[in-house]
Coordinates of C-alpha atoms and ligand atoms in Angstrom, one line a residue:
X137 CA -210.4 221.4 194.8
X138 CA -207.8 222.5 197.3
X139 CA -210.0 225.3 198.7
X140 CA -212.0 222.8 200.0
X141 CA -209.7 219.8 200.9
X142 CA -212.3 217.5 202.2
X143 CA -215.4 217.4 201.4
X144 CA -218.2 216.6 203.7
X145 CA -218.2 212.6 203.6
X146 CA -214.1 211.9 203.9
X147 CA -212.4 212.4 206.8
X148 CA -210.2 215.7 207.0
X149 CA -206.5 215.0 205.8
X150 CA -203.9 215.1 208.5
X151 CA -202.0 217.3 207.8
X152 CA -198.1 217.1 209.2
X153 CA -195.2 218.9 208.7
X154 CA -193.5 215.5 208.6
X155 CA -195.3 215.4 205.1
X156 CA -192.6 217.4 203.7
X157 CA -189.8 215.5 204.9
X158 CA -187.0 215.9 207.9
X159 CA -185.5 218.6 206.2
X160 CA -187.8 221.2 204.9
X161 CA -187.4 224.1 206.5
X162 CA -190.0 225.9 208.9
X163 CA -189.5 229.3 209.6
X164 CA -191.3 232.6 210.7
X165 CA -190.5 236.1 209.6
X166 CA -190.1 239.4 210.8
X167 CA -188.7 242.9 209.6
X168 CA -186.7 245.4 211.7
X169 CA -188.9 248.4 210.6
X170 CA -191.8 246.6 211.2
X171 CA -190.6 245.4 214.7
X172 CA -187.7 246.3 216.5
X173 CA -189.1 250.1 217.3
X174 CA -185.9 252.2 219.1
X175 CA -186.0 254.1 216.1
X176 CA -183.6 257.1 217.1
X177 CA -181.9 254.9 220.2
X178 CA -178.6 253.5 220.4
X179 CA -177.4 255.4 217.5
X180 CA -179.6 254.4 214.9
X181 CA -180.4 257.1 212.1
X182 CA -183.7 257.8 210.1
X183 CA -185.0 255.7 207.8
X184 CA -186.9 257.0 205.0
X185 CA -189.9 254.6 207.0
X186 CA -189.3 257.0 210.2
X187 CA -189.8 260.1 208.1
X188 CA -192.7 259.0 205.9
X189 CA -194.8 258.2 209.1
X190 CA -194.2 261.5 209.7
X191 CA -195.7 263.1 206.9
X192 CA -199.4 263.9 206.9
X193 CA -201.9 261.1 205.7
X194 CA -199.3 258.4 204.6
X195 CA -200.3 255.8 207.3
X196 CA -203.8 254.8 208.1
X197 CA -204.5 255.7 211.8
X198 CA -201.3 257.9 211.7
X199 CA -199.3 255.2 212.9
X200 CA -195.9 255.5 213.2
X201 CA -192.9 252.6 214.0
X202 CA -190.9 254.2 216.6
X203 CA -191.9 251.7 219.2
X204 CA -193.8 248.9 216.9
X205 CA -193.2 245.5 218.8
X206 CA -190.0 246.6 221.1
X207 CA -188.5 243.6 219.3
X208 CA -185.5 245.7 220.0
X209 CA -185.5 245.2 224.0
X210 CA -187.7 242.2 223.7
X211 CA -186.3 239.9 221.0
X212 CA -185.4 237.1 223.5
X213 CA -188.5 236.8 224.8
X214 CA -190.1 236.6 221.0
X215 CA -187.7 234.8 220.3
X216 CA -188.3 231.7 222.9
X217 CA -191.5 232.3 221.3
X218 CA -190.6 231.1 217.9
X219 CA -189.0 227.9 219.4
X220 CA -192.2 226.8 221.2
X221 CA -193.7 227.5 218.3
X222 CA -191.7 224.7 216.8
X223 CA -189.7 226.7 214.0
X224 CA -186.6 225.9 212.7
X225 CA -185.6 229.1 211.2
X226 CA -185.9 232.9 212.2
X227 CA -185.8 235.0 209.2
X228 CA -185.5 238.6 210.4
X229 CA -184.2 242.0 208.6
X230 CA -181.0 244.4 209.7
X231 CA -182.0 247.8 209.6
X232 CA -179.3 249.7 207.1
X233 CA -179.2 252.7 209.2
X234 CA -179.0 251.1 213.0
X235 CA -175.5 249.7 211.7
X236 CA -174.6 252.7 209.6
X237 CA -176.6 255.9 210.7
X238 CA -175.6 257.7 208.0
X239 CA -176.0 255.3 205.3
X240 CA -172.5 255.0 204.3
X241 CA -169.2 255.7 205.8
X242 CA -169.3 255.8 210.1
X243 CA -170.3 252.6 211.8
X244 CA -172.7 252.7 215.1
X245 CA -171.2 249.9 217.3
X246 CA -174.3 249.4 219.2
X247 CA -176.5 248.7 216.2
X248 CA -173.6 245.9 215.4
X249 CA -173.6 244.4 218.9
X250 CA -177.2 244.2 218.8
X251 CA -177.9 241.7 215.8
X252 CA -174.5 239.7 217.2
X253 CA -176.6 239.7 220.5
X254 CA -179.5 238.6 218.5
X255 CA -177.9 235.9 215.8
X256 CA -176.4 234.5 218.8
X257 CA -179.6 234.0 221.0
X258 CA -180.9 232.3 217.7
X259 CA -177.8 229.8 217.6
X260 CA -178.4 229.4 221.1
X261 CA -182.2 228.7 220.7
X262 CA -181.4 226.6 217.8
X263 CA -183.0 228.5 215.1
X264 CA -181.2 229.4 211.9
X265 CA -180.6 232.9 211.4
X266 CA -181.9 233.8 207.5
X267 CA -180.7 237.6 207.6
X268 CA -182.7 239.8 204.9
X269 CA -180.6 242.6 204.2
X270 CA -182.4 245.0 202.6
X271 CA -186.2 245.1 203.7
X272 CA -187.4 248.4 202.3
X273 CA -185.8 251.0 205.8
X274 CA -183.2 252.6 203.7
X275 CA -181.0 255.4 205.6
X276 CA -183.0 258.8 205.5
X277 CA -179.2 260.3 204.8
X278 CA -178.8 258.2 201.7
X279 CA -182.8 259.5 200.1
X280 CA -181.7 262.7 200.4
X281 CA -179.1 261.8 198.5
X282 CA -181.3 260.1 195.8
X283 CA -182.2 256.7 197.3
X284 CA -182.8 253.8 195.1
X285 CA -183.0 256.4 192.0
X286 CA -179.2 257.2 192.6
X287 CA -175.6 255.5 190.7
X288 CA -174.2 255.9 193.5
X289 CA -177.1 253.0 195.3
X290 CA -174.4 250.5 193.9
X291 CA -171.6 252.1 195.9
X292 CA -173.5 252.4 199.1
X293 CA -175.0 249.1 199.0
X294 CA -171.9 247.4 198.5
X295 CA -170.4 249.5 201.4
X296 CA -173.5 248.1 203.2
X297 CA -172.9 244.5 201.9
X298 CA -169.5 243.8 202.9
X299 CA -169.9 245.5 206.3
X300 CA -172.4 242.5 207.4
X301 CA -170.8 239.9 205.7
X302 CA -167.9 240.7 207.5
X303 CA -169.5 241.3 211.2
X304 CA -171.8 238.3 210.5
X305 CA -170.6 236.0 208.5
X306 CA -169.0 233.4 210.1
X307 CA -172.0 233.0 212.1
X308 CA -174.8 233.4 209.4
X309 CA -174.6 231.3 206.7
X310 CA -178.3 231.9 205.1
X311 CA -178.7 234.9 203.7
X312 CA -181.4 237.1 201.4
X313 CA -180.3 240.2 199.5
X314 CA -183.5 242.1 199.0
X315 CA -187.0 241.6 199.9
X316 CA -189.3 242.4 197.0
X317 CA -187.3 244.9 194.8
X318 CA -190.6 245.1 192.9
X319 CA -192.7 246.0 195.6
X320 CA -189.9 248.8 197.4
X321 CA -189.6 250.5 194.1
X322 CA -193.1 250.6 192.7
X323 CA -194.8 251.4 195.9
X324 CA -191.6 253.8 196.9
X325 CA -190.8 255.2 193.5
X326 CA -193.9 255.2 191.2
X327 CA -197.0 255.2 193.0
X328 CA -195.4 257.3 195.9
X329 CA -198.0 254.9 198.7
X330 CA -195.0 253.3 200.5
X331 CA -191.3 255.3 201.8
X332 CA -189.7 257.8 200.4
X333 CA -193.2 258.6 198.6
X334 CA -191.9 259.2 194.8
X335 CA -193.8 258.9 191.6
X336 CA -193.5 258.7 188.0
X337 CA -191.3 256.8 185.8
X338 CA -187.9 259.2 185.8
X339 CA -188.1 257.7 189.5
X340 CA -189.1 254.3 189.0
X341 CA -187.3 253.5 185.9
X342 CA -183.5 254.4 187.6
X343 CA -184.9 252.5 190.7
X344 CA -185.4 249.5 189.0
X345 CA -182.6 249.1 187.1
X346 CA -179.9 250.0 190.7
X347 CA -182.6 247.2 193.0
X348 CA -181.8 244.8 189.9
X349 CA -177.8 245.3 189.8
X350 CA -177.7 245.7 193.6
X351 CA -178.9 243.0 194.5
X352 CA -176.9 241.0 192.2
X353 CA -173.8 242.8 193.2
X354 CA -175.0 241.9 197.1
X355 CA -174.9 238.3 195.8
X356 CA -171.3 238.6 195.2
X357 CA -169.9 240.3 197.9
X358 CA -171.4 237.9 200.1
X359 CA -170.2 234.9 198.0
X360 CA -166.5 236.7 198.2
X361 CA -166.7 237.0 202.0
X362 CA -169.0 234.4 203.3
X363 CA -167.7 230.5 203.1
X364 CA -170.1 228.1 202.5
X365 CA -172.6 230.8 202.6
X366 CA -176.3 229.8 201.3
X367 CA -177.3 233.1 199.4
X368 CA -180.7 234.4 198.2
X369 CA -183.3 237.1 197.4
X370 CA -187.1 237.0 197.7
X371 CA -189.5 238.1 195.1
X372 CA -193.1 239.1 195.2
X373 CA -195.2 237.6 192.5
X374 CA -199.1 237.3 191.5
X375 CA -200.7 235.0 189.3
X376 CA -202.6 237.6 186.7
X377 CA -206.2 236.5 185.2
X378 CA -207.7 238.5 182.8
X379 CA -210.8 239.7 183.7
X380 CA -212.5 238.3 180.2
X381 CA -211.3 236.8 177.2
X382 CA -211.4 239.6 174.9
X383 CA -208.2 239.8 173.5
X384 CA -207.7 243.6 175.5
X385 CA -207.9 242.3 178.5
X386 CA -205.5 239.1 177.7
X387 CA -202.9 241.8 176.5
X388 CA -203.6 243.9 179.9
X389 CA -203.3 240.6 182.4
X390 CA -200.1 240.2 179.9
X391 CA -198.3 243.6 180.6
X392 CA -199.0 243.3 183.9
X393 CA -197.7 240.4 184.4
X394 CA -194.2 241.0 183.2
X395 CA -194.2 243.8 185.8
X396 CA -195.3 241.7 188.7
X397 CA -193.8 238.2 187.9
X398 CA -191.0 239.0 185.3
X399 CA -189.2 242.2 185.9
X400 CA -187.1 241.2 188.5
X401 CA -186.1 237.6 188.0
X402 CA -185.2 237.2 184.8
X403 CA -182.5 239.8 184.6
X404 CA -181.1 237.9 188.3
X405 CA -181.2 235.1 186.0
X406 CA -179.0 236.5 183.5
X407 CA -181.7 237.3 180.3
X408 CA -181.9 240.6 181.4
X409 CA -185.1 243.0 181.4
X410 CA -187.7 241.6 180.1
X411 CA -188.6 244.3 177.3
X412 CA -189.6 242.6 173.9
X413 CA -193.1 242.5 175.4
X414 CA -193.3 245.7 176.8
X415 CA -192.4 248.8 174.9
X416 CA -192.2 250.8 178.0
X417 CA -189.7 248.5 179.3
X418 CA -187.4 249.8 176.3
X419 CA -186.6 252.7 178.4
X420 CA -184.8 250.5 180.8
X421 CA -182.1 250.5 178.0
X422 CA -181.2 254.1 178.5
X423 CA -180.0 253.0 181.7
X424 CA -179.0 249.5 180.4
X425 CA -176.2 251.0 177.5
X426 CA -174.1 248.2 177.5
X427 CA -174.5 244.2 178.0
X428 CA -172.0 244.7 180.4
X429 CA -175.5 245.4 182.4
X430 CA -176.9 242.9 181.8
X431 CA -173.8 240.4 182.7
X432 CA -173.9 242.4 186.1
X433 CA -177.3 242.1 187.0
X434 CA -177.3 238.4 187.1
X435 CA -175.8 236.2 189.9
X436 CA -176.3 232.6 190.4
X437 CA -178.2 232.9 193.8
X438 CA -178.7 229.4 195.9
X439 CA -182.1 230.2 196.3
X440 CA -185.1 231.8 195.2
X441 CA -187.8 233.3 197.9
X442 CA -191.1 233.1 196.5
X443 CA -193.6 235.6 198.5
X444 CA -197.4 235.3 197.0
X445 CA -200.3 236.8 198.9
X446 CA -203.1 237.1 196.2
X447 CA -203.6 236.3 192.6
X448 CA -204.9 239.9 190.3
X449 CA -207.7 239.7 187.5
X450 CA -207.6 242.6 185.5
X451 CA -209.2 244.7 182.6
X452 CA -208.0 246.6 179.7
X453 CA -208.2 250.0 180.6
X454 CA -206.9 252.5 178.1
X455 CA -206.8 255.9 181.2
X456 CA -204.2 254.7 182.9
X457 CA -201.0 255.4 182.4
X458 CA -198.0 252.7 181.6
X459 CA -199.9 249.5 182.0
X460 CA -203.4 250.1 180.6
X461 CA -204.7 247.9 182.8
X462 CA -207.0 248.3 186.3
X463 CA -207.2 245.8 188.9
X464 CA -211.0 244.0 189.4
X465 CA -211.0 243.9 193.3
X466 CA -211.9 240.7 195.1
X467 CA -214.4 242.0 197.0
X468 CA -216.3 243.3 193.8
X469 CA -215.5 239.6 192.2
X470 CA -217.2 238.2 195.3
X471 CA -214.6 235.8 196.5
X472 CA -213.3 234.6 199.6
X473 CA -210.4 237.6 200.7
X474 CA -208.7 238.6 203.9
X475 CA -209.0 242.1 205.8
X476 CA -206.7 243.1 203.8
X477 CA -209.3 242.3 200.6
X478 CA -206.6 240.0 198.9
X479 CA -208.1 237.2 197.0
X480 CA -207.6 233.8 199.2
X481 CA -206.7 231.4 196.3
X482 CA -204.3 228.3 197.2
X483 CA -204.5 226.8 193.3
X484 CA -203.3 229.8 192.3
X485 CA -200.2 229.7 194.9
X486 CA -199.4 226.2 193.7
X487 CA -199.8 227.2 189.9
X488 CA -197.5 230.1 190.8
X489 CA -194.9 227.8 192.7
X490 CA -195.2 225.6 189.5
X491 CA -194.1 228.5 187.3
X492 CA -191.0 229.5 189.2
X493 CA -189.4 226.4 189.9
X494 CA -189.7 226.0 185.9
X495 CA -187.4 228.9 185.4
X496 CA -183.9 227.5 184.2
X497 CA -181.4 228.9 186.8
X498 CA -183.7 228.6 189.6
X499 CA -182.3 225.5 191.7
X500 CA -184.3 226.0 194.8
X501 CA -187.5 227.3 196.0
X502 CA -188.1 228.6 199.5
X503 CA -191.6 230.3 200.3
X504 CA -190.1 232.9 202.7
X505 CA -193.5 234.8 202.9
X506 CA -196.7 233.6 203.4
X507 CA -199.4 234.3 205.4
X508 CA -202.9 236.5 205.9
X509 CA -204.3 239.5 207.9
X510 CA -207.5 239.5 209.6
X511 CA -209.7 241.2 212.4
X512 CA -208.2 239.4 215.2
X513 CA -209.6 240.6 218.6
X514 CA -208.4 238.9 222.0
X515 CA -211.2 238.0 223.9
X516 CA -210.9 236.8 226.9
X517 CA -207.3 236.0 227.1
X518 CA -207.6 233.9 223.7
X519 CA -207.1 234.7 220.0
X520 CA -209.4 233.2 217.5
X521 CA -208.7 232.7 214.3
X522 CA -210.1 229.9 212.6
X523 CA -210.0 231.6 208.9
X524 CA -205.9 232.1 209.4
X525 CA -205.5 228.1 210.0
X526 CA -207.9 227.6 207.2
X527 CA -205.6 229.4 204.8
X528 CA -202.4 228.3 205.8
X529 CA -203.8 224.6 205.6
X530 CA -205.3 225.3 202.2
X531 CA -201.5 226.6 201.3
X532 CA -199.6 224.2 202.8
X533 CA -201.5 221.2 201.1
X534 CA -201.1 223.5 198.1
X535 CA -197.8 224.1 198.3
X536 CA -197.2 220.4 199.0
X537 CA -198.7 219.0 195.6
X538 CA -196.5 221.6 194.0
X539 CA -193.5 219.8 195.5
X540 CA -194.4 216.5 195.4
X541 CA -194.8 216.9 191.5
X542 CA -191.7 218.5 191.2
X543 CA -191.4 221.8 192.4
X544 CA -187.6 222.1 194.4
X545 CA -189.1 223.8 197.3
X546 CA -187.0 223.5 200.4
X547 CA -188.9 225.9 202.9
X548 CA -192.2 227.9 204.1
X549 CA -191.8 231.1 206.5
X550 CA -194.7 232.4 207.8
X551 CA -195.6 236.2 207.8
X552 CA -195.1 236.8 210.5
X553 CA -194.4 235.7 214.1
X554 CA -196.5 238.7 215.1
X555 CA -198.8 241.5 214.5
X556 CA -196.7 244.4 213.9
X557 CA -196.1 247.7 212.0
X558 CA -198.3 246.7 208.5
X559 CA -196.3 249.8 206.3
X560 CA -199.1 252.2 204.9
X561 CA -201.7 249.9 206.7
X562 CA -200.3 250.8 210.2
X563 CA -200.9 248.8 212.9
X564 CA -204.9 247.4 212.4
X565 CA -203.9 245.3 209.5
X566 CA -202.9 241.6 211.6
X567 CA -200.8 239.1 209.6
X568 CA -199.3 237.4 213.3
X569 CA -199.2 234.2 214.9
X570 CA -199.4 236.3 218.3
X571 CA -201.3 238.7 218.6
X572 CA -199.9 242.0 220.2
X573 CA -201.6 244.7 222.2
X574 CA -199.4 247.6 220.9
X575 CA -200.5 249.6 224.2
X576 CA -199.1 246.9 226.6
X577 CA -197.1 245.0 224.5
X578 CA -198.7 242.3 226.2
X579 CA -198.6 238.8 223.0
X580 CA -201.0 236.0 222.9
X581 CA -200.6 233.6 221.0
X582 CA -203.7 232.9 218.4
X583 CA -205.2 229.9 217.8
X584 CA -203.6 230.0 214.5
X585 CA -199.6 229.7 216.4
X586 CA -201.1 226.7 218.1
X587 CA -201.9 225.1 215.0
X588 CA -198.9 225.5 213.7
X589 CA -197.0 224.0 216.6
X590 CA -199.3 221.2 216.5
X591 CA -198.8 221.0 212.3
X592 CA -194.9 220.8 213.4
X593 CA -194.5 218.4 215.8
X594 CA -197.1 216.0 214.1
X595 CA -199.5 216.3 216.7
Ligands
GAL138 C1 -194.7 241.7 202.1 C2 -193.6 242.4 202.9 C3 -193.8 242.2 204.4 C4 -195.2 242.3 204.8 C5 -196.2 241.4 203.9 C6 -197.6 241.5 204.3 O1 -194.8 242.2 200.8 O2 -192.4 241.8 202.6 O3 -193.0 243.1 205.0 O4 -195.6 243.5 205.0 O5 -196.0 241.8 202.6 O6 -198.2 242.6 203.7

């Protein structure tokens, strides 16, 4: 059982990056609103993250990111970081509205000069720049407007799009359109517990169907402008277990599952919303009028990202609304979970690699999320962490029987270089490989980032 990778009597498996060959690519991962902080310097506008924080009650601890790591003045020291580290790649986000502070229309040269200053550090580092363009810090001008729930999302994206294609392209060839379209607009637009804090379907529904053909249309532009350009999105997903087998609950773990694992990809993959199984879904049409839609929400993307951080089991539950399902929690089904009480499950991470790289249209995987939170604490100058190295082993050895049965899966990035601004969770909720004392600013790197640079160099 890969939980448990060797049992008492054999020796533990050695396990190397060289395992995956010369040319997998190891990365880490951060997020401008998460890190960079200067939220109102050097011309940058209001996201709709900025203004949530301030609204009473949305973040645990009232945390807000206006300063969150200082990645802004401090990127080339995080990022010399990442290099002794030993990873290849540095996956980080540009923030829409450091670049344009209105959402559309003027551009803030600063913000421009600053991820040039940045991708070219990373060239000069040697670590390959994968840019996320979208990941979740829309421009507080363009919510007002309507946000995601607006026609006019295609417009402004675009806009958005072709601006950093053009600045960045000749330097950036590996690129990611959105980060979890299902997770911005549910948590943003339906449940109302992540920015710009909407609910109910006439939100969601419109949300979902402009994420779906902007990020196809994203796919394009950068195609059009970018040569030799290497172009992807990323995709949260979930393995879902019905609680029992009574035939409620099976239909339950199935509606849910569409959501979580199906809404997203198969129109990118050109089959469009998946609706036969779920009425609801039907409403998408009245957005959807034409196949013309449906042509445009598909692109053929390089890449797939694959982001899993916990498997659900649910049960039927008629009282609430859409899905009819509610979620048994790990820590009431008694299993190993982080701080964050997600379910720890690596067979569940390599069924759910199995499933996507069986997708027709998918030609490559790359896991550009993955990682845990816990209750780090520094004590005496030293991180200890010894349940974040168990899981990443457990995932890497699951992730490597995935692939060598198979599975195209080119890449792992791990969330996240370093503790940093955790969305509703604020700043307790750790997922780093350094920790960081958000009163000093002062990192250390845990235990866990030294096992990683030993796992990489084979030491
Ligand atoms: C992902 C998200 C990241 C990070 C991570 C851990 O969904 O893309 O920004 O927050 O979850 O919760």
């Amino acid at each position: 059982m890969i939980n448990h990778p060797h049992p008492p009597d054999t020796p533990p498996q050695r396990l190397t990056a060289s395992l995956f060959g010369p040319d997998f690519l190891w990365g880490t991962v951060l997020a401008a609103a998460q890190n960079e902080g200067a939220w109102n310097s050097y011309g940058k506008g209001a996201s709709i993250w900025d203004n949530f924080a301030r609204r009473q009650g949305k973040i645990k601890g009232a945390d807000k990111p206006t300063v969150a790591c200082d990645f802004y003045h401090r990127y080339k020291d995080d990022l010399l970081l990442a290099k002794a580290l030993g990873f290849k790649v540095f996956r980080f986000s540009i923030s829409w509205p450091r670049i344009l502070p209105e959402g559309t229309g003027r551009v803030n040269k600063e913000g421009i000069a600053f991820y040039h200053r940045l991708i070219d550090e990373c060239l000069k580092l040697g670590l390959v720049p994968y840019v996320t363009l979208y990941h979740w810090d829309l421009p507080a001008a363009l919510e007002k407007e309507g946000g995601w729930t607006s026609h006019l999302m295609i417009r402004w994206f675009s806009r958005y799009v072709t601006l950093c294609a053009e600045e960045y392209g000749g330097k950036v060839k590996d690129w990611i359109v959105l980060n979890e379209p299902f997770g911005f607009t549910t948590l943003g637009y339906m449940l109302g517990r992540h920015a710009p804090g909407k609910t109910g379907l006439s939100n969601w529904l419109p949300a979902i169907h402009n994420a779906a053909l902007a990020q196809a249309e994203g796919g394009r532009i950068l195609r059009k402008i970018v040569a030799g350009a290497h172009i992807g999105t990323s995709f949260s997903c979930s393995e879902v277990m019905p609680h029992t087998d009574s035939p409620e609950d099976q239909q339950a773990a199935k509606r849910l599952d569409i959501l979580l694992n199906r809404l997203f990809i198969e129109p990118t993959l050109g089959n469009g919303f998946p609706r036969e199984d779920f009425r609801l879904l039907e409403k998408l049409e009245l957005h959807n009028k034409s196949w013309k839609y449906t042509e445009r929400m598909q692109f053929d993307f390089d890449f797939i990202g694959i982001q899993n951080y916990f498997p659900v089991v649910v049960r039927y539950n008629p009282l609430i609304p859409i899905v009819q399902a509610s979620e048994v929690k790990a820590r009431n089904r008694k299993v190993p979970c982080t701080a964050m009480g997600w379910e720890i499950n690596a067979d569940s991470f390599y069924r759910i690699l199995k499933r996507f790289s069986l997708y027709e249209g998918v030609k490559e995987i790359i896991v550009t999320e993955g990682g845990a939170a816990f209750k780090d604490e520094r004590v005496n100058g030293a991180v200890s962490d010894p349940q974040r190295i168990d899981y990443f082993r457990d995932y890497l050895l699951a992730m490597l029987r995935a692939r060598d049965e198979g599975a195209n899966i080119t890449g792992y990035f791990a969330w996240t270089l370093m503790d940093n601004f955790e969305w509703a969770e604020g700043y307790k909720a750790r997922f780093g490989l350094i920790y960081v004392d958000f009163k000093t600013q002062l990192r250390t790197i845990k235990d866990s980032g030294y096992w990683f640079r030993d796992f990489l160099s084979g030491h």
